[in-house]
XYZ file of C-alpha atoms in Angstrom:
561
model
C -20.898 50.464 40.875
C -18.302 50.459 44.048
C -16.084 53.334 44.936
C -12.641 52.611 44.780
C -9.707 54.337 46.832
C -5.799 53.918 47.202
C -3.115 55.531 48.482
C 0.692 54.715 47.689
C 3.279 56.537 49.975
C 1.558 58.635 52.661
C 2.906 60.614 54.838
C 0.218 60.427 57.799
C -0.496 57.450 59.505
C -3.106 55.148 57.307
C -5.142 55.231 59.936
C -6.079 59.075 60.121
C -6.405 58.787 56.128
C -8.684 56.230 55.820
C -11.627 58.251 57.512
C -11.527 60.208 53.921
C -12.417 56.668 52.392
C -16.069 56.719 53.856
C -16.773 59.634 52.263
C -17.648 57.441 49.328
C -19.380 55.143 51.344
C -22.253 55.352 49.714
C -21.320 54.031 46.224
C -20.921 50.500 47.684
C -23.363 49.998 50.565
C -22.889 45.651 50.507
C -19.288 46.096 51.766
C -15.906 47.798 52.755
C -12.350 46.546 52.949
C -8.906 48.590 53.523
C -5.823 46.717 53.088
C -2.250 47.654 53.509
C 0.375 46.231 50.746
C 2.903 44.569 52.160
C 6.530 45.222 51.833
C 5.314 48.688 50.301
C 5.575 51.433 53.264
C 2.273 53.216 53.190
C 0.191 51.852 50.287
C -3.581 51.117 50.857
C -6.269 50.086 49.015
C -9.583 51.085 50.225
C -13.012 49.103 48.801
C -17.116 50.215 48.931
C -18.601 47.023 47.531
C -22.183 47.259 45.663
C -22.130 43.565 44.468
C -23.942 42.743 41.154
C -21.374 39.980 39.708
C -20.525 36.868 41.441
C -21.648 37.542 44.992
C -19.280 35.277 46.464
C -15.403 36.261 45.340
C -16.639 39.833 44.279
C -14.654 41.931 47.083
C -11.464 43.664 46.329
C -8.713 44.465 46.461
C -8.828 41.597 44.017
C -5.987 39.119 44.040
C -5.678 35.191 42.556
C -3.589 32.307 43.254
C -1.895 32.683 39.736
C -0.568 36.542 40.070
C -0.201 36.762 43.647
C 2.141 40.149 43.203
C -0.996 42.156 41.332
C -3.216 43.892 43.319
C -6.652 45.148 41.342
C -9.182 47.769 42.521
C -11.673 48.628 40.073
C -15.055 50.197 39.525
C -16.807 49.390 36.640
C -18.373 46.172 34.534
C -16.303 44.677 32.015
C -19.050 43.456 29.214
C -16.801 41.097 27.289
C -15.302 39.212 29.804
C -15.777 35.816 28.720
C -15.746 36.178 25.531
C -12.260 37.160 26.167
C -11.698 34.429 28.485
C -12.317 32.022 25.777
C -10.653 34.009 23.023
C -7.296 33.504 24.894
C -7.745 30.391 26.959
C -7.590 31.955 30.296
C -7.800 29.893 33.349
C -10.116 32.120 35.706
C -10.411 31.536 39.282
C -13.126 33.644 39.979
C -16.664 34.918 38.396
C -15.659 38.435 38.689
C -15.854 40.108 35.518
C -12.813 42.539 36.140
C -10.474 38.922 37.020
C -9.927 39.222 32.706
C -7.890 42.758 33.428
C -5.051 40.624 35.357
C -4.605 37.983 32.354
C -4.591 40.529 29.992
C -2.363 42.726 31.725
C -0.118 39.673 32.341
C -0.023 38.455 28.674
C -0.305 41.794 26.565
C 0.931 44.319 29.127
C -1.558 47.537 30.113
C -1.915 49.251 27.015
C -3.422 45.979 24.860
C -5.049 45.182 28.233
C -6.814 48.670 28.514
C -8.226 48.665 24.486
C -9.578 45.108 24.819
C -11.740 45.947 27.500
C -15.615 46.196 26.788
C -17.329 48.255 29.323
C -17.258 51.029 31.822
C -13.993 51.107 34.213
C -11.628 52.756 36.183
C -9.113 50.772 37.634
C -6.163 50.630 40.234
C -3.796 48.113 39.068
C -0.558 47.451 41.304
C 2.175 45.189 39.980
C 4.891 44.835 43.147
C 6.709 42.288 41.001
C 7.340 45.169 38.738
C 6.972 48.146 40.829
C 4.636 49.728 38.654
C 0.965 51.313 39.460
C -1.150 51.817 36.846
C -4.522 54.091 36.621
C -6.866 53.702 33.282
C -10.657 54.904 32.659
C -13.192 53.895 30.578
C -13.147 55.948 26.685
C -16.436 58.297 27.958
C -15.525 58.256 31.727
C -19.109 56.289 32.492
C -16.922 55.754 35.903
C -15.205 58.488 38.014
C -11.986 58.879 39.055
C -9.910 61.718 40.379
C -6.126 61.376 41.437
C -3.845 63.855 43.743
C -0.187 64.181 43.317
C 2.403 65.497 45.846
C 5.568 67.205 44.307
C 7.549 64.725 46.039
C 5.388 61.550 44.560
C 2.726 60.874 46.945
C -0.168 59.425 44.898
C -3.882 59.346 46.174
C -6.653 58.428 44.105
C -10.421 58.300 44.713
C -13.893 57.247 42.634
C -14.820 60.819 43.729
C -12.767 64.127 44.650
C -14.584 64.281 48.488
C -12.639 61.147 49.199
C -9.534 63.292 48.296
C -9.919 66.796 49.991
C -8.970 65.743 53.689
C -5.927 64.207 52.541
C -3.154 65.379 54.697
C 0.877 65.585 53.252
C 3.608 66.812 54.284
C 4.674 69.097 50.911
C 4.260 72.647 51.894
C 2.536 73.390 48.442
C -1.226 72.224 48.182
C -1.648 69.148 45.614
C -4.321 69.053 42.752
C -7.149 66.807 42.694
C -7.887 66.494 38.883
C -10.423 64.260 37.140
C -8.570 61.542 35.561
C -8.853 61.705 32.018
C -11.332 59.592 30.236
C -9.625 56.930 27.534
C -6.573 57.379 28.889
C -3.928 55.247 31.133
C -0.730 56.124 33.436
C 1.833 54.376 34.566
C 4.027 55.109 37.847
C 6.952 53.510 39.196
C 6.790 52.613 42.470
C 9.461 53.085 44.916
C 10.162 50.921 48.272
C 9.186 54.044 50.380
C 5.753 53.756 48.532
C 6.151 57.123 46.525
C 5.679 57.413 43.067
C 6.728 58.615 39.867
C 4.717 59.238 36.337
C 6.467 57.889 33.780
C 3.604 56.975 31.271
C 0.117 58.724 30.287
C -0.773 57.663 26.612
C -4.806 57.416 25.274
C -6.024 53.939 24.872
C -9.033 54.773 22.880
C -10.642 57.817 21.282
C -14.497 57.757 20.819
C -14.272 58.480 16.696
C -12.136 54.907 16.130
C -13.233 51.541 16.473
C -12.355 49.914 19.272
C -9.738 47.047 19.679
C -12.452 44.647 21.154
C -14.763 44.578 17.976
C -12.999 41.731 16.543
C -14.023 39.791 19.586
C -17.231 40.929 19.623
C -20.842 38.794 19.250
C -21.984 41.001 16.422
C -19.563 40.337 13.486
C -18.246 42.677 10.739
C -21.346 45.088 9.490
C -22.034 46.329 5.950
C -19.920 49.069 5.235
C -22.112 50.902 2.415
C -24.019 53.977 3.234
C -27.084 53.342 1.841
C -29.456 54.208 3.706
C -31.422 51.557 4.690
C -27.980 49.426 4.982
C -26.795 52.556 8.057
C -30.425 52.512 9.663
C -30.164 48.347 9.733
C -26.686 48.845 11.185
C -27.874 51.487 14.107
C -30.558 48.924 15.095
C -28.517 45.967 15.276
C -25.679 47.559 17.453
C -28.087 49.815 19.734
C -29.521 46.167 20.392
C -26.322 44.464 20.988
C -25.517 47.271 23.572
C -28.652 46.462 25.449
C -28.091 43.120 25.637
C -24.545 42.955 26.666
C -25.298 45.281 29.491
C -27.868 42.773 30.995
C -25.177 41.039 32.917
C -25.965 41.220 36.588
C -27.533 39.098 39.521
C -29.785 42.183 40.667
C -32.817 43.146 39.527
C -32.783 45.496 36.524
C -34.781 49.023 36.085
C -34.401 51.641 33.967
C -35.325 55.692 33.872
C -37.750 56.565 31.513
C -38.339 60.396 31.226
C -40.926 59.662 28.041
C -38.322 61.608 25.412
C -36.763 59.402 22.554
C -33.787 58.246 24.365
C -34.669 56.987 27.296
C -37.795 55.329 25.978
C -35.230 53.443 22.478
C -33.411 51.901 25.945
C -36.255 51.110 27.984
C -38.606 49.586 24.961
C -35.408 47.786 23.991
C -34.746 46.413 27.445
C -38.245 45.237 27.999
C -37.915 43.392 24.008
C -34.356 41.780 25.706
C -35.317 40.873 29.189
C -38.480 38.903 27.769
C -36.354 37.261 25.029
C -33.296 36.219 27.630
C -36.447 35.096 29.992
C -35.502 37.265 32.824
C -37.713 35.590 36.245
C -39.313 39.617 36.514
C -40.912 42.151 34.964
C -38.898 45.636 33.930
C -39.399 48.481 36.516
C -39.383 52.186 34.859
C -39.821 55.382 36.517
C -40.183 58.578 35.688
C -40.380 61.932 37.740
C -42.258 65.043 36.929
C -45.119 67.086 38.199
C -48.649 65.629 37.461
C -48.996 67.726 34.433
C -45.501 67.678 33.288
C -44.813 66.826 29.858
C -42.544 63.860 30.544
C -44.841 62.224 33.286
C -47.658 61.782 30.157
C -45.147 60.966 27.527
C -43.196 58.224 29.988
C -47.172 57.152 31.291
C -47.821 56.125 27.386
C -44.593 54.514 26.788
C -44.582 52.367 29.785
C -48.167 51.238 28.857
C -47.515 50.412 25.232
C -43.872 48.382 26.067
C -45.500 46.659 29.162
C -42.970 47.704 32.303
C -43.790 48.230 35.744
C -44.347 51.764 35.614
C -43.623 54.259 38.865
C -43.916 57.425 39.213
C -42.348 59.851 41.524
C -44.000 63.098 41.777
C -42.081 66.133 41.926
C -42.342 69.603 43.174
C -40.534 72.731 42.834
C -40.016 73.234 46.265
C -38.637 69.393 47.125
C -36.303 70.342 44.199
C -35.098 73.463 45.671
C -34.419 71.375 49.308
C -32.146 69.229 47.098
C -30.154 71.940 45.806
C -27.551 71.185 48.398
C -27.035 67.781 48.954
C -27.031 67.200 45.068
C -24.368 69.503 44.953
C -22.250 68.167 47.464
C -22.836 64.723 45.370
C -22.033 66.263 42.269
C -18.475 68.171 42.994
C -19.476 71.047 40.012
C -21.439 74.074 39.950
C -22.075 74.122 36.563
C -25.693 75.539 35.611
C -27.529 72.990 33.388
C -25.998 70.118 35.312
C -27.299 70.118 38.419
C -30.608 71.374 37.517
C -31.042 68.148 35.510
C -29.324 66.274 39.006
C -32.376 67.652 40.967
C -34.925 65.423 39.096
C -32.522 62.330 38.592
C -31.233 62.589 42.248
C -34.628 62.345 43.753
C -35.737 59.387 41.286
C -32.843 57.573 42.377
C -33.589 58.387 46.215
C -37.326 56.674 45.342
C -35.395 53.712 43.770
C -33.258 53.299 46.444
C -35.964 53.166 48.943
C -39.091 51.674 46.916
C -38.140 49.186 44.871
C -35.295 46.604 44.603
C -34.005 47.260 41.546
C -30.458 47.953 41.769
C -29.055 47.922 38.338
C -30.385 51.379 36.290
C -30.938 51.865 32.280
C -31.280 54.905 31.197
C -30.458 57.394 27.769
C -27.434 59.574 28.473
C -25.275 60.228 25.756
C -27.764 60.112 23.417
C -27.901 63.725 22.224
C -24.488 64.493 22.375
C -24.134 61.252 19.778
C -26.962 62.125 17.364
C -26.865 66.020 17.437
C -30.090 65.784 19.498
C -29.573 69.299 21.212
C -31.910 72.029 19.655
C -29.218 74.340 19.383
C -28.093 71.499 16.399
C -30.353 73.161 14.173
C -28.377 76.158 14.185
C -24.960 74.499 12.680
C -23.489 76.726 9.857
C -22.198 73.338 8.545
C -22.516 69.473 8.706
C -19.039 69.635 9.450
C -19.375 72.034 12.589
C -22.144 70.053 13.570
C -20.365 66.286 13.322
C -17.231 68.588 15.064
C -19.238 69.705 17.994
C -20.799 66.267 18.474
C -17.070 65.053 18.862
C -16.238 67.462 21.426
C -19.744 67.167 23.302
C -18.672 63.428 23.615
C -15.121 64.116 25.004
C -16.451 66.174 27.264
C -19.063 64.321 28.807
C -17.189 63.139 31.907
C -17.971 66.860 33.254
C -21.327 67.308 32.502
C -24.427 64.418 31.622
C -21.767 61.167 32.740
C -20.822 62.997 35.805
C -24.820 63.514 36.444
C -25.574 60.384 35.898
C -22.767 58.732 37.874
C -23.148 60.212 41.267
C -27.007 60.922 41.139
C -27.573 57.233 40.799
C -23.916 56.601 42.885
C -25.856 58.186 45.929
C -28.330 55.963 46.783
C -26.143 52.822 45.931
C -27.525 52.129 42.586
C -25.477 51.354 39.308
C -26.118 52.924 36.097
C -25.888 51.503 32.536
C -26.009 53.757 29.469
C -25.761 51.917 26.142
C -26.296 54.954 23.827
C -22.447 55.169 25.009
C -21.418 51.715 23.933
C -17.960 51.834 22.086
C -19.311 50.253 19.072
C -22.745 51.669 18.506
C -20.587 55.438 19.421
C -17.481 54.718 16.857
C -20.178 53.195 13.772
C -22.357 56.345 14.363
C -20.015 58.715 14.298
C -18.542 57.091 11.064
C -21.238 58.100 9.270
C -20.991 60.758 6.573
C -21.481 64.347 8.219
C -24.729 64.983 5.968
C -26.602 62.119 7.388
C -26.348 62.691 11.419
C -27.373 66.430 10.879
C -31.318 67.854 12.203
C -33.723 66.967 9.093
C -36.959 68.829 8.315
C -36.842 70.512 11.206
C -36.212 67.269 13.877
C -33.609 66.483 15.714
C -31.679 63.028 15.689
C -33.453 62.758 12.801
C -31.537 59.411 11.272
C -31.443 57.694 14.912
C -35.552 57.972 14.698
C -35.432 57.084 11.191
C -33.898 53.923 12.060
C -36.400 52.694 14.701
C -39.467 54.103 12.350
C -42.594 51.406 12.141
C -41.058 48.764 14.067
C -44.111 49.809 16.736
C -41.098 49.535 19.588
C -42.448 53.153 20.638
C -45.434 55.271 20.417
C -44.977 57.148 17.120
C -45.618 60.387 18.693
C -43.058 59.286 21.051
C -40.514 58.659 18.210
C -41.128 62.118 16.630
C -41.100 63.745 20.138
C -39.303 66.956 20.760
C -36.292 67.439 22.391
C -37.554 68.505 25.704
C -34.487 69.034 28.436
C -34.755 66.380 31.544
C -34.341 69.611 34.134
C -37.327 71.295 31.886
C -39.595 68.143 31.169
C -40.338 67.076 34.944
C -42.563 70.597 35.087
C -45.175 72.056 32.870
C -44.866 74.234 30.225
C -46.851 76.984 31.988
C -43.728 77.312 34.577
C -40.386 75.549 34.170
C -38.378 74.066 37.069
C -35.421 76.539 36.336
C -37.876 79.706 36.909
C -39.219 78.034 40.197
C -35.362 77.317 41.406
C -34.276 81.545 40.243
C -36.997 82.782 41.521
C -36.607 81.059 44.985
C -32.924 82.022 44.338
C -33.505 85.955 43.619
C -33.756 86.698 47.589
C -30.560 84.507 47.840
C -27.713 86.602 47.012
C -27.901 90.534 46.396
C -27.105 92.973 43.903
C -23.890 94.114 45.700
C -22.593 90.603 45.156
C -23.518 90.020 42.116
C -21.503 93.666 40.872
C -18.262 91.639 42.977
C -18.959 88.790 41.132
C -15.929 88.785 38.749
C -13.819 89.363 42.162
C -15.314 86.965 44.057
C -14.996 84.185 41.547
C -12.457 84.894 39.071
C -12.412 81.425 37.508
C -15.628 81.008 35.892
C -17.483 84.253 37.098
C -21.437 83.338 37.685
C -23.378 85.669 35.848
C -26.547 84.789 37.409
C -27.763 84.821 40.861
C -28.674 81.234 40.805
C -25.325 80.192 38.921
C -23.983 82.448 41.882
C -26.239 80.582 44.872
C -24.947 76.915 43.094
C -20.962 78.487 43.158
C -21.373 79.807 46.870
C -22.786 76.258 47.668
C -19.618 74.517 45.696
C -17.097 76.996 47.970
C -18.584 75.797 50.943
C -18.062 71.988 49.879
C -15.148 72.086 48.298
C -13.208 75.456 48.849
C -10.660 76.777 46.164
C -11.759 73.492 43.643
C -13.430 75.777 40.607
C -10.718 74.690 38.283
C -12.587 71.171 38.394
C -15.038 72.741 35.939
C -13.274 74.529 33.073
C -16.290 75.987 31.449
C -19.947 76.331 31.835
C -21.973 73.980 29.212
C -23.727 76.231 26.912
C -25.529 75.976 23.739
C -23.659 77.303 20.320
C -23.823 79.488 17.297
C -27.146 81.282 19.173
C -26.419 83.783 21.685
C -27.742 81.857 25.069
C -27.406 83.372 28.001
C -29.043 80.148 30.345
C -28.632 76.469 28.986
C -32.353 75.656 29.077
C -33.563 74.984 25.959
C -36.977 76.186 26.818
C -35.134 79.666 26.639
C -34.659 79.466 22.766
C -35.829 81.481 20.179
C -35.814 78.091 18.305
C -37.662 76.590 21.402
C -41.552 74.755 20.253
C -43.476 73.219 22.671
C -45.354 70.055 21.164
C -48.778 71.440 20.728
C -50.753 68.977 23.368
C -48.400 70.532 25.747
């Protein structure tokens, strides 16, 4: 996790523009760097280190003896780095993992260099020999970025938007910040005066193909048939590989455990990994919840039965509502269901941060929009709209559970690993035949807990747990967070402007007063940026209203609850 920053033909001095680069400050609390490029008028690279690989040569803008005209500044951890390495017989100079983007790049070119690339990423790449500048992300967007472009080719780009929104330039029309798109790379040409021009944006990867880098990969070719058994064999082996991989790192290693499926597949699998790879400490988990919350039981169980070093953080409504603000500010969206799950994760992260030294974070996302493990899911008229709307829940995670995950974490200088969003495990799963990923007998993800069934990795009653939302789970039944947060949030804004809603907020028009309180809060942040969010995440084919699943028709408590 670092936060990454670069401008290429400014029109203020670099000086009054770099102040915008601490803004991100907090993603890389080990270190910071800005340097100019030379012979380019205007381009900078800015640098927040959080070092976790190779603690001596880590800092960037990285740059070796061999390619001394490319200039790399990336955010991310690139999994398959030496396996590439000695795939192609490259000569590295370093023990960063991103050093294998600048032989690929010099031996394949950016497109072949982007698909090879095992991980989570977003990258700066600047080739002066060429005069080119490429931008690329990672297929789910596990790592942000957001770029701002001038009519007359001024390029600024930033791990997060904040870094992007003091910008100064001399065009007389404002310039977009927009999220770079995940799985996708650009390429600019760079002119002497340091301005750009786009004059490449093609998609590297798309989350229903297998990836390029399988052929390289540790696990070899799987067994295609889809016999049953044979799929459930397959989803265990690769969910495992994705652990394993993703235990590269010189820090100590934790992981979130909320006591629902996902979260406790990763952390029981982690615990299995780190004992088998002899790892000099025991697992840290934690969890977050009030004392009789649902997920502070069902995490207290799981921790006990896998062995971890269990913390808990206790939560209450009205340290949540204090939040609000400051989580929003982190999280650059005002969409509903997001940042009432932020709350929770935000202040779990704070604990980590200041409680424990474990640096490097595990935990479930991605997990239900894979496996169909949102309620609404039972409702599908087909398998097909069901395997459909998994798809698009995927591509769109980048503004909703990623984007959560990223900069709750992000804020207290941790890094986050999510290997339920592993290119592999996410391409073979969503190979599978329509019928088979659909709710069964009335449970959710029904094959992925089919898979892991008498193995004893989890509780059983942990297995066949109900999806319980993370926002919903940290309270009890009796009262959920969300009704704490709207009714603190009733005496927040009136009727009268909720009736000029529609006026007030044309794009996206809160129908709520809390989705109202979180949009007034956004406005103050980040004035006239709503078009970051282009819709509000609801559930479908039900008529919701509110995101929570708790407010479902189809909504059942487990009974003990």
């Amino acid at each position: 996790m670092c936060g990454i920053w670069a401008l290429f033909g400014s029109d203020e001095c670099l000086s009054v523009q770099c102040t915008s680069a601490m803004k991100i400050a907090h993603r890389g609390p080990d270190a910071f760097r800005f340097e100019n490029v030379n012979g380019f008028t205007n381009c900078c690279f800015g640098f927040h280190r959080l070092a976790i690989v190779d603690q001596l040569y880590g800092m960037q803008p990285l740059r070796i003896k061999k390619f001394p005209f490319l200039w790399l500044c990336y955010n991310g951890e690139i999994y398959n780095h030496h396996t590439l390495q000695k795939q192609f017989g490259f000569d590295h100079q370093t023990k960063v993992d991103g050093e294998i983007l600048l032989h690929l790049y010099d031996r394949f070119g950016i497109q072949k260099m982007a698909s090879l690339l095992d991980g989570v990423f977003a990258f700066i790449l600047l080739d002066t020999a060429n005069n080119k500048v490429f931008l690329g992300r990672d297929t789910y967007g596990v790592r942000p970025l957001f770029r701002l472009l001038t009519d007359d080719g001024f390029l600024a780009v930033c791990s997060e938007a904040k870094g992007l929104t003091d910008i100064t330039h001399a065009m007389a029309t404002p310039a977009n910040i927009v999220p770079f798109l995940p799985g996708y790379f650009e390429v600019f040409d760079l002119k002497l005066n340091g301005k750009v021009q786009s004059i490449q944006k093609e998609r590297f990867h798309c989350c229903t193909n297998e990836p390029a880098h399988a052929i390289y990969d540790h696990v070899e070719r799987l067994p295609t048939s889809f016999d049953e058994e044979t799929v459930k064999s397959n989803i265990r082996t690769l969910f495992e590989n994705a652990v394993r991989k993703r235990l590269m790192a010189s820090r100590r290693i934790g992981c979130l455990l909320s006591g629902g499926l996902d979260s406790s597949l990763v952390a029981a699998t982690l615990v299995k990994l780190a004992k088998e790879e002899k790892l000099q400490y025991p697992i840290q988990t934690f969890s977050i919840g009030s004392e009789d919350s649902p997920d502070i039981i069902a995490a207290r169980k799981v921790a006990a039965h896998i062995g971890s070093e269990h913390h808990e953080v206790n939560f209450s409504a009205e340290e949540g509502i204090q939040a609000v603000e400051e989580v929003i500010f982190h999280l650059e969206t005002y969409d509903i269901t997001t940042i009432r799950a932020s709350v929770g994760m935000y202040l779990v992260s704070k604990y980590i941060r200041e409680k424990s030294d474990s640096v490097v974070i595990f935990s479930g996302e991605g997990a239900d929009e894979l496996t169909q493990g949102y309620i609404y899911f039972h409702k599908a008229p087909t398998p097909k709209a069901a395997s459909e709307d998994s798809v698009r829940l995927m591509k769109e995670l980048y503004l909703f559970d990623v984007l959560r995950a990223d900069r709750t974490t992000a804020a207290h200088g941790l890094e986050l690993r999510v290997p339920f969003l592993d290119h592999r495990f996410t391409a073979y799963y969503l190979s599978l035949p329509e019928d088979m990923r659909t709710p069964k007998h009335g449970v959710e993800k029904h094959l992925l807990r089919d898979s892991f069934k008498d193995l004893n990795l989890i509780p059983d009653e942990i297995l066949w747990r109900r999806k319980e939302a993370f926002s919903d789970g940290m309270t009890s039944v009796k009262k959920s967070w969300y009704i704490s947060l709207q009714e603190h949030l009733q005496s927040m804004v009136n009727d009268d402007q909720m009736g000029k809603a529609h006026k007030t907020f044309p794009h996206n028009p809160p129908r709520t007063k809390e989705a109202y309180y979180f949009r007034q809060v956004f406005e103050k942040h980040y004035p006239g940026r709503a078009e970051w969010l282009s819709h509000y995440w609801m559930p479908r084919w039900i008529n919701a209203t509110d995101p929570s699943a708790r407010t479902l028709a189809i909504y059942q408590p487990d009974k003990e609850q």
